[in-house]
mmCIF file with all atom_site columns, C-alpha atoms in Angstrom:
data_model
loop_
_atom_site.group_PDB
_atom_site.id
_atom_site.type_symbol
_atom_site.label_atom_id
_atom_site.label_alt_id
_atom_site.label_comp_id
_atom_site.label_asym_id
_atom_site.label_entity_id
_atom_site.label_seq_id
_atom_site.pdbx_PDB_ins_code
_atom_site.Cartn_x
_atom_site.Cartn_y
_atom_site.Cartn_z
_atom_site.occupancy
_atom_site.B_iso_or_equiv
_atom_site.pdbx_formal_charge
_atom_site.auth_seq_id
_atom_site.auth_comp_id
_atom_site.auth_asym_id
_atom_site.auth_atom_id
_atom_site.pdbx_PDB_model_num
ATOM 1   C CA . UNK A 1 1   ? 192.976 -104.883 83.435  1.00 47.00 ? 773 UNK A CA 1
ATOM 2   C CA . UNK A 1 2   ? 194.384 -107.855 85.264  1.00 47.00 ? 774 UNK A CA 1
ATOM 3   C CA . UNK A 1 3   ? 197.558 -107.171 87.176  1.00 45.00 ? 775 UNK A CA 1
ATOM 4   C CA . UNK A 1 4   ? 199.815 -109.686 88.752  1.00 46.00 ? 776 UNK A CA 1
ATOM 5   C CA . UNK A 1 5   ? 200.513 -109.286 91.789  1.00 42.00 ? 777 UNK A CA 1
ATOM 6   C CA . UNK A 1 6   ? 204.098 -110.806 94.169  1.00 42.00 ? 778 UNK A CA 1
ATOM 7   C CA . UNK A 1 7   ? 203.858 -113.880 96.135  1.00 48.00 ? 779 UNK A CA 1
ATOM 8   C CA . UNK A 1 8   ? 205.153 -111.866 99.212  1.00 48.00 ? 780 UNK A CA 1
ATOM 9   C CA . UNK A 1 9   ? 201.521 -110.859 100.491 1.00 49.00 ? 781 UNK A CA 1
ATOM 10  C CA . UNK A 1 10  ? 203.135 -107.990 102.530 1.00 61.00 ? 782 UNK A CA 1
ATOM 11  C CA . UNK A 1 11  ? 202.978 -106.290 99.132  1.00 65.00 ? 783 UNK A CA 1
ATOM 12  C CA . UNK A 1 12  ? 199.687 -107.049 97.946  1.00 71.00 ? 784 UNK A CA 1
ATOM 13  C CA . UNK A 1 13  ? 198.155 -106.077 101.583 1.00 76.00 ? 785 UNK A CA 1
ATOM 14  C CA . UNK A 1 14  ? 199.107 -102.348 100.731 1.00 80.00 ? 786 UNK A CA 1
ATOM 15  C CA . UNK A 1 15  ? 197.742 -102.351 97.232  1.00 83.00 ? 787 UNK A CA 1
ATOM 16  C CA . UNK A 1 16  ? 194.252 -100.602 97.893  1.00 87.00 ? 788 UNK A CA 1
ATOM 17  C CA . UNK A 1 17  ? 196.453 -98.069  100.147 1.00 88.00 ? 789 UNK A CA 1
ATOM 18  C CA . UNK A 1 18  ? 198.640 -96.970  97.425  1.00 87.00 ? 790 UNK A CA 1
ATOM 19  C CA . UNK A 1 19  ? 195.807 -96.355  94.932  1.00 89.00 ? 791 UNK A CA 1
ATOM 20  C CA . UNK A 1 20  ? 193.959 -94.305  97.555  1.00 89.00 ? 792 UNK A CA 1
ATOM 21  C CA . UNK A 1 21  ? 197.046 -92.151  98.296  1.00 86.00 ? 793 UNK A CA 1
ATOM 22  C CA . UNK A 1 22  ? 198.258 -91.884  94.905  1.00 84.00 ? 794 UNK A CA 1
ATOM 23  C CA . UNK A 1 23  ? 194.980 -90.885  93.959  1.00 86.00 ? 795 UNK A CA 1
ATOM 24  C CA . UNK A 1 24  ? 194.478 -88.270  96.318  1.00 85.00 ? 796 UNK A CA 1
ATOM 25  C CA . UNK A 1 25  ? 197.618 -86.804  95.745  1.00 81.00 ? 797 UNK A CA 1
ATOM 26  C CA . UNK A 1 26  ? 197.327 -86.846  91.829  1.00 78.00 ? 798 UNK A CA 1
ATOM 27  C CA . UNK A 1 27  ? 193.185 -86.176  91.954  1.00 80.00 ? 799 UNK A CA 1
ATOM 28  C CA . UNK A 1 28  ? 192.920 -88.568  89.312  1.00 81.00 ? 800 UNK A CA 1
ATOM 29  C CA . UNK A 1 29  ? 192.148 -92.515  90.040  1.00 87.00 ? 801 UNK A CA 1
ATOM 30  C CA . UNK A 1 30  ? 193.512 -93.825  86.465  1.00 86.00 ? 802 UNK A CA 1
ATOM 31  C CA . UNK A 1 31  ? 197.177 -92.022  87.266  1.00 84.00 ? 803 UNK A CA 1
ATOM 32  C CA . UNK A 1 32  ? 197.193 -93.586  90.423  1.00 85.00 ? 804 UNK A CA 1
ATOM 33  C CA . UNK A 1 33  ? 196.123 -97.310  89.383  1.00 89.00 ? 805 UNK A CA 1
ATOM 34  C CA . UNK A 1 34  ? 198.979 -96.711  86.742  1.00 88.00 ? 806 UNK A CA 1
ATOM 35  C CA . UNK A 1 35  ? 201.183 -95.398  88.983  1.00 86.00 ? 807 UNK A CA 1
ATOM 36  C CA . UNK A 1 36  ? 200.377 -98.571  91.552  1.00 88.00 ? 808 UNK A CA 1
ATOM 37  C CA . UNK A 1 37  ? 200.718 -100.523 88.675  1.00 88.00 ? 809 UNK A CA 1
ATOM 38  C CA . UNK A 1 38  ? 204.233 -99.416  87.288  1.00 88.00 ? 810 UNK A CA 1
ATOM 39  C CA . UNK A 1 39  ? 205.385 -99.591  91.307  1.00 88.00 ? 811 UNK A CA 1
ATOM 40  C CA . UNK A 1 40  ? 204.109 -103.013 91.451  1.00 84.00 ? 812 UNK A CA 1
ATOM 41  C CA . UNK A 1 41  ? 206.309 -104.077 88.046  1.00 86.00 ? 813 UNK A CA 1
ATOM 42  C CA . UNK A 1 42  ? 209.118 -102.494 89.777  1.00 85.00 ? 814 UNK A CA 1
ATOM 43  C CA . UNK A 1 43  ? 208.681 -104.525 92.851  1.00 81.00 ? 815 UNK A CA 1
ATOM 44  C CA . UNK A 1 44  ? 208.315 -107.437 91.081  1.00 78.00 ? 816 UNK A CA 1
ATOM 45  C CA . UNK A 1 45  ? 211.387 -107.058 89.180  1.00 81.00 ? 817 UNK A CA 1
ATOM 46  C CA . UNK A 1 46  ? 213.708 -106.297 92.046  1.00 78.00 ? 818 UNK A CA 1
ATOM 47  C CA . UNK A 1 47  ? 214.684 -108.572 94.441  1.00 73.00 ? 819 UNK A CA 1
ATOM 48  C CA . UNK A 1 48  ? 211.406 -107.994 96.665  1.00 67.00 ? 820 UNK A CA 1
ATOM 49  C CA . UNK A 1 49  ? 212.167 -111.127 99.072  1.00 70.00 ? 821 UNK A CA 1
ATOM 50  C CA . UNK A 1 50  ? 214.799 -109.168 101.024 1.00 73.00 ? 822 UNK A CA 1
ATOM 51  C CA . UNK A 1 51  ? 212.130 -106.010 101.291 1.00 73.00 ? 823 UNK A CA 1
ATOM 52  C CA . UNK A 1 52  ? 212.034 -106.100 105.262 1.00 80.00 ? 824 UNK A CA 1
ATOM 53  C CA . UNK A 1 53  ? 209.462 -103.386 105.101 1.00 82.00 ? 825 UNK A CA 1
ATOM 54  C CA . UNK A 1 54  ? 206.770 -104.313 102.034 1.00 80.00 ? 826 UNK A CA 1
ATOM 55  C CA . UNK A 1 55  ? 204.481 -101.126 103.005 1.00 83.00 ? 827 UNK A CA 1
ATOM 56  C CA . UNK A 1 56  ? 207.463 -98.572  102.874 1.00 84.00 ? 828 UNK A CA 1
ATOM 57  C CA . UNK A 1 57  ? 209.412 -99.235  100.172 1.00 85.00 ? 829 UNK A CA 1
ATOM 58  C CA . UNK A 1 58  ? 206.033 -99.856  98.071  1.00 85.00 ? 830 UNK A CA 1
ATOM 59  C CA . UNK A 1 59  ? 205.545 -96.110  98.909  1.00 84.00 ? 831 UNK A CA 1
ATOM 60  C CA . UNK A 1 60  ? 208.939 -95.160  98.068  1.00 87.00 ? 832 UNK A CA 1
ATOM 61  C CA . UNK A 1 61  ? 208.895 -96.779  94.670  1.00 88.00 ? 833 UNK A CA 1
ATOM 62  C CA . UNK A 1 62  ? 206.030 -95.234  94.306  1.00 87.00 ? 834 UNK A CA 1
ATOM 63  C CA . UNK A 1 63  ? 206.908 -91.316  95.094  1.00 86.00 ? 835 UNK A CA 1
ATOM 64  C CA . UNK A 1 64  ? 210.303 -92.543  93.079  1.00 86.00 ? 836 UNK A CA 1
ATOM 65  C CA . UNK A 1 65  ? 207.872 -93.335  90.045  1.00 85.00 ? 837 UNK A CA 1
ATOM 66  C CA . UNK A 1 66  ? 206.180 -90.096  90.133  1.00 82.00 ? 838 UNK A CA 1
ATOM 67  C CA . UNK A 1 67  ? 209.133 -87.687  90.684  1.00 78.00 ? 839 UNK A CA 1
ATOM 68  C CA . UNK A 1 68  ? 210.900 -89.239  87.705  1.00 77.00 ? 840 UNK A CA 1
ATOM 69  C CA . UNK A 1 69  ? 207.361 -88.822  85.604  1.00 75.00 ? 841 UNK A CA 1
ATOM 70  C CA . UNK A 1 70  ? 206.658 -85.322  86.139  1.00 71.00 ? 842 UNK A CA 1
ATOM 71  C CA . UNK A 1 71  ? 210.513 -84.324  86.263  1.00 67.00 ? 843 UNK A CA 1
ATOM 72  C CA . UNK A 1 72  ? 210.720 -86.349  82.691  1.00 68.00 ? 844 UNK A CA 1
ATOM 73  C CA . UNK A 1 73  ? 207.343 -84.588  81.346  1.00 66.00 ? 845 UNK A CA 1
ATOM 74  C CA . UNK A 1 74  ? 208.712 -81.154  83.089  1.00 58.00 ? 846 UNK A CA 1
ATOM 75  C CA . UNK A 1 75  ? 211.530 -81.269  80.927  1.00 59.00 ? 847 UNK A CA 1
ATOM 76  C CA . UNK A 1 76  ? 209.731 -82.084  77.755  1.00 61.00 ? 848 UNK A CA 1
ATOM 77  C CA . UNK A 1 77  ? 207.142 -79.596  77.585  1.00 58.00 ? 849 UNK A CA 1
ATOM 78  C CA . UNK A 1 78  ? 209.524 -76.907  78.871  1.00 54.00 ? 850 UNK A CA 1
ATOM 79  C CA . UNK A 1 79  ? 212.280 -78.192  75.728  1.00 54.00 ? 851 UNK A CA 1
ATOM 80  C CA . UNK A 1 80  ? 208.632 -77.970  73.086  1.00 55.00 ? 852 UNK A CA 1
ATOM 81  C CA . UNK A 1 81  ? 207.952 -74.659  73.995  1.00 55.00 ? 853 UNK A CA 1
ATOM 82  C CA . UNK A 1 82  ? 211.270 -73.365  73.893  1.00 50.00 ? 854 UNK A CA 1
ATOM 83  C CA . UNK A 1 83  ? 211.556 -75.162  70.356  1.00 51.00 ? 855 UNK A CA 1
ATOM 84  C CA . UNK A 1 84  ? 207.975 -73.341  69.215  1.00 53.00 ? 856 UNK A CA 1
ATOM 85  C CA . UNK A 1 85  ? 208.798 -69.942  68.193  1.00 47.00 ? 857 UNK A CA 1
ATOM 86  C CA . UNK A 1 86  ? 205.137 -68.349  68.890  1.00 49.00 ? 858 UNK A CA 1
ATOM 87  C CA . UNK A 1 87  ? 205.886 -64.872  68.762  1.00 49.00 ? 859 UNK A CA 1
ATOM 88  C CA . UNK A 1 88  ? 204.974 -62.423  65.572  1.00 45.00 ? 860 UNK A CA 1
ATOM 89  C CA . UNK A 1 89  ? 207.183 -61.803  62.975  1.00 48.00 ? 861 UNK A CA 1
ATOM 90  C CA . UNK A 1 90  ? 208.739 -58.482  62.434  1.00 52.00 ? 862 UNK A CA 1
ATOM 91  C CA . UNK A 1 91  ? 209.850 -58.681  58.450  1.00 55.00 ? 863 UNK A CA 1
ATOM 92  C CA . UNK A 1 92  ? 207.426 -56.837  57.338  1.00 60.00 ? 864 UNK A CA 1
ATOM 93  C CA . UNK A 1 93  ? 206.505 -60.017  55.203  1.00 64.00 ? 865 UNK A CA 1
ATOM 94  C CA . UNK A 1 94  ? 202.895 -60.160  54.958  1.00 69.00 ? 866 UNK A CA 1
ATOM 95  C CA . UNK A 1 95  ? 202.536 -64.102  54.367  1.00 71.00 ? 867 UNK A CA 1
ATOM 96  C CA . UNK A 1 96  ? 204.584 -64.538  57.567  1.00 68.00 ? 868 UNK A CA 1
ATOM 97  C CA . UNK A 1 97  ? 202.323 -62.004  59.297  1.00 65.00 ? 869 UNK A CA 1
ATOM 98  C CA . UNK A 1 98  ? 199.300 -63.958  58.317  1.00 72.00 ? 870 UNK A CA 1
ATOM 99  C CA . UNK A 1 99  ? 200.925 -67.038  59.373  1.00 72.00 ? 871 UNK A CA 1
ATOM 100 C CA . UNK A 1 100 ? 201.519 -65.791  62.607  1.00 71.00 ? 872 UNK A CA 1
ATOM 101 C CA . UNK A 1 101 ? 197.923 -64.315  63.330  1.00 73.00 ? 873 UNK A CA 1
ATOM 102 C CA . UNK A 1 102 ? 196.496 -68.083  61.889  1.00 78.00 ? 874 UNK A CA 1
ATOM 103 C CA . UNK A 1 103 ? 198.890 -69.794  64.722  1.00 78.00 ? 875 UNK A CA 1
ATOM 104 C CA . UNK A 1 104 ? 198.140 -67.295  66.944  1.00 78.00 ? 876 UNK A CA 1
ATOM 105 C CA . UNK A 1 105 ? 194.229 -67.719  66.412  1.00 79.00 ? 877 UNK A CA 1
ATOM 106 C CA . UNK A 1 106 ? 194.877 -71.559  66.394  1.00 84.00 ? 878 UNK A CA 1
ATOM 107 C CA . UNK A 1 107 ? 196.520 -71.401  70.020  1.00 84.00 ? 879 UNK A CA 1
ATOM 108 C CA . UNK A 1 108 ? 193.411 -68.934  71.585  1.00 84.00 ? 880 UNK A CA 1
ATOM 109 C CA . UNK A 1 109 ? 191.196 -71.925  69.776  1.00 87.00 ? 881 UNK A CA 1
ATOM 110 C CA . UNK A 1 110 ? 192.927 -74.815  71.527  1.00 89.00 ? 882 UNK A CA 1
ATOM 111 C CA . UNK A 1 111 ? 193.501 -72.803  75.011  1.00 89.00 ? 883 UNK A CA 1
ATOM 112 C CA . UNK A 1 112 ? 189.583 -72.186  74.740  1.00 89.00 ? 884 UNK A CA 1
ATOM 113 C CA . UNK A 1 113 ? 188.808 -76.072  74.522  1.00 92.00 ? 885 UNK A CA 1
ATOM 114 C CA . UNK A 1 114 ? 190.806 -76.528  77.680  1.00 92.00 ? 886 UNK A CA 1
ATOM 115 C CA . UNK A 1 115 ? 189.802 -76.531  81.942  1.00 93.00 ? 887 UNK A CA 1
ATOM 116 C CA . UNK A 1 116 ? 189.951 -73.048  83.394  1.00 91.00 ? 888 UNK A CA 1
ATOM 117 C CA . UNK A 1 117 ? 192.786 -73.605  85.466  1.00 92.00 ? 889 UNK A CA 1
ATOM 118 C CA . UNK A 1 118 ? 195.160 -75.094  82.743  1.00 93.00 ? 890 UNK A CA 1
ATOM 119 C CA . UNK A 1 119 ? 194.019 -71.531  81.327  1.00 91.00 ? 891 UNK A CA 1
ATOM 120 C CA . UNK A 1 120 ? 195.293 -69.669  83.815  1.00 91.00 ? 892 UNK A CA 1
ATOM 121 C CA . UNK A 1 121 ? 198.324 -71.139  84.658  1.00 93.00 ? 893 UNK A CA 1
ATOM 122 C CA . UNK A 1 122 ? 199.499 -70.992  81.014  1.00 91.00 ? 894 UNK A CA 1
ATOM 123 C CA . UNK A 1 123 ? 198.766 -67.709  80.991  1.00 87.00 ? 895 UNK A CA 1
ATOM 124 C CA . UNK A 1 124 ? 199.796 -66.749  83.852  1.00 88.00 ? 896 UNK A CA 1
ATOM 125 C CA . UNK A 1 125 ? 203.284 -68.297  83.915  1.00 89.00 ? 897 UNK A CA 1
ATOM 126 C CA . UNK A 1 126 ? 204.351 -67.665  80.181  1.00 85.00 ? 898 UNK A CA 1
ATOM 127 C CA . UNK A 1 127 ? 202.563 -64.223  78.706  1.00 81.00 ? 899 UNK A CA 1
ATOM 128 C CA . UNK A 1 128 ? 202.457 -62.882  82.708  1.00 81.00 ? 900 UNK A CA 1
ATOM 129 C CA . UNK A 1 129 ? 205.495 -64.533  84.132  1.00 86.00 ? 901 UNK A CA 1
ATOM 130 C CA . UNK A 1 130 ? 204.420 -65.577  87.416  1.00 88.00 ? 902 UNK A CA 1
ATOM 131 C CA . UNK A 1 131 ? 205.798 -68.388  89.259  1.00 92.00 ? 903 UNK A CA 1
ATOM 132 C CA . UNK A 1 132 ? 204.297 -71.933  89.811  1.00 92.00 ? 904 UNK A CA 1
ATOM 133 C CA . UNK A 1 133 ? 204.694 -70.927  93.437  1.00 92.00 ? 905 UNK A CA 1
ATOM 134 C CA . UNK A 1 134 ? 202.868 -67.789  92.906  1.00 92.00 ? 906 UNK A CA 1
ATOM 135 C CA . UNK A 1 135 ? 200.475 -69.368  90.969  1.00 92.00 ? 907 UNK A CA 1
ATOM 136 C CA . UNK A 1 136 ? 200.099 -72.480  93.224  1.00 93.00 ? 908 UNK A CA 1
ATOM 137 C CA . UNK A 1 137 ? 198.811 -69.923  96.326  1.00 92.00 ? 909 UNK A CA 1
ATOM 138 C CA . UNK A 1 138 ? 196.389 -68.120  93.600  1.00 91.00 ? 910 UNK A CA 1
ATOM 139 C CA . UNK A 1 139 ? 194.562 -71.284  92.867  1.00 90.00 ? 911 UNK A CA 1
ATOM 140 C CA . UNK A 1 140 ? 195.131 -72.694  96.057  1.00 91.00 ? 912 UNK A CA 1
ATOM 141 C CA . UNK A 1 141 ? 196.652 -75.418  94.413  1.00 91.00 ? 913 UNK A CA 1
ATOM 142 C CA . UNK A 1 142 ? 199.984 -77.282  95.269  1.00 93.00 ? 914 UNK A CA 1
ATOM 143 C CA . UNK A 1 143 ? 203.226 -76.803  92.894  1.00 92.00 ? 915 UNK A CA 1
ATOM 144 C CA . UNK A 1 144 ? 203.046 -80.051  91.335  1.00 93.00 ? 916 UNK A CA 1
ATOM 145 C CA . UNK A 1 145 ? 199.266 -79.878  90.733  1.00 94.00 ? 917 UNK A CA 1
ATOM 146 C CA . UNK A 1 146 ? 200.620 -76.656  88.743  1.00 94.00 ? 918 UNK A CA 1
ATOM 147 C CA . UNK A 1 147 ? 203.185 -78.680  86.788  1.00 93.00 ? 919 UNK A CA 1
ATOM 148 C CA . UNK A 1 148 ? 200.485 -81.083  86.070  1.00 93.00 ? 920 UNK A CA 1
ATOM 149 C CA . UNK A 1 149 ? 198.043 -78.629  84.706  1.00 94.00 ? 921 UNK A CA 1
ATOM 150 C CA . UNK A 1 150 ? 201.291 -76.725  82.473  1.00 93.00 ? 922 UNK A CA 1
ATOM 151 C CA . UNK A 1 151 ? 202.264 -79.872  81.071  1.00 93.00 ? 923 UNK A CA 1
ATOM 152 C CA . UNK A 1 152 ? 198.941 -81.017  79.917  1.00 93.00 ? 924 UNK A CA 1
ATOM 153 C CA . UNK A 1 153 ? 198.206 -77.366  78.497  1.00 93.00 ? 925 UNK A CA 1
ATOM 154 C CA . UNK A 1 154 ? 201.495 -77.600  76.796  1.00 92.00 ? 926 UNK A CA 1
ATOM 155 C CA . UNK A 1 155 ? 200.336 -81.422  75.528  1.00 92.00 ? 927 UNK A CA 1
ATOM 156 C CA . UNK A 1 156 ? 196.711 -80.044  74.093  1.00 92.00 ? 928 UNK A CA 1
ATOM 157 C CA . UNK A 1 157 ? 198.445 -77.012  72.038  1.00 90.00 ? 929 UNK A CA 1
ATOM 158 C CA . UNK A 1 158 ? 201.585 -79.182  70.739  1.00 89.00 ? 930 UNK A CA 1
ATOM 159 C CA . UNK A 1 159 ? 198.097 -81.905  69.497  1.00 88.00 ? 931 UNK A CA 1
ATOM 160 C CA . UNK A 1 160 ? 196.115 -79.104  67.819  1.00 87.00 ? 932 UNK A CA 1
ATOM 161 C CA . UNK A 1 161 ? 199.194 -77.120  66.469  1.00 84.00 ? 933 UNK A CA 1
ATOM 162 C CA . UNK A 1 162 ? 200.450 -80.499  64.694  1.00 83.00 ? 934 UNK A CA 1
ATOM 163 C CA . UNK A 1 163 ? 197.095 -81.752  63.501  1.00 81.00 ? 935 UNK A CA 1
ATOM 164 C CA . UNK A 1 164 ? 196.627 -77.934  62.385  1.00 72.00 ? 936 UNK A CA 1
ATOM 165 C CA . UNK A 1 165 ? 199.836 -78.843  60.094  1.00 64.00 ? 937 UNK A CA 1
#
């Protein structure tokens, strides 16, 4: 992947910086060279010649970047669950009963495909209702890293429930 970087070589000094904090913070190199990345567009389209401090407000875009992402994705997956009625029937219809246990049995299949800890936290937040706080001190884990982990549970079942479909 070639990336073009500004003139203004106060930017490009802090590139290998920002990909080493990003991807400590996000645990995950790829997010963080897209993250750098999508700061770096930013920077370029902005009027980066009156940037006094290139280092700072590369950081800033940065955090600015990922706030907006995981705020944006927050949103979504909480809207698709709330829009996936996953509970059982009570009709007393037997076809919707067997639909249920099928999407029930469909959701235990793609929970089992997934990490441990996007395991627990799905379970733990929606069938036990614990808090990403609370849940965040069980795994020793920080809140966002429990966002992360909901959102790409939430991701994997909305995949296997549509391909199911």
């Amino acid at each position: 992947m070639t990336l073009k970087l500004p003139r203004n070589k106060g930017f490009l000094d802090h590139y290998e910086e920002l990909i080493g904090t990003w991807t400590r913070r996000l645990r995950s190199r790829h997010l963080a060279e897209d993250l750098t990345h999508d700061a770096f567009v930013r920077v370029l389209e902005s009027d980066s010649a009156a940037v006094e401090q290139p280092r700072a407000y590369l950081h800033q875009t940065a955090r600015n970047i990922a706030v907006d992402t995981f705020r944006r994705e927050d949103r979504r997956a909480l809207l698709e669950l709330e829009a996936a009625d996953y509970s059982l029937p009570h009709t007393g219809d037997p076809e919707a009963f067997m639909h249920a246990l099928q999407l029930a049995d469909s959701i235990e299949k793609a929970l089992a495909e997934l990490p441990l800890n996007c395991r627990k936290v799905f379970v733990w937040q929606k069938l036990e209702g614990l808090t990403q706080a609370e849940i965040a001190e069980r795994l020793c884990l920080s809140k966002n890293m429990v966002e992360k982990y909901m959102i790409r549970t939430l991701r994997h079942l909305r995949d296997r429930l549509e391909a199911r479909n």
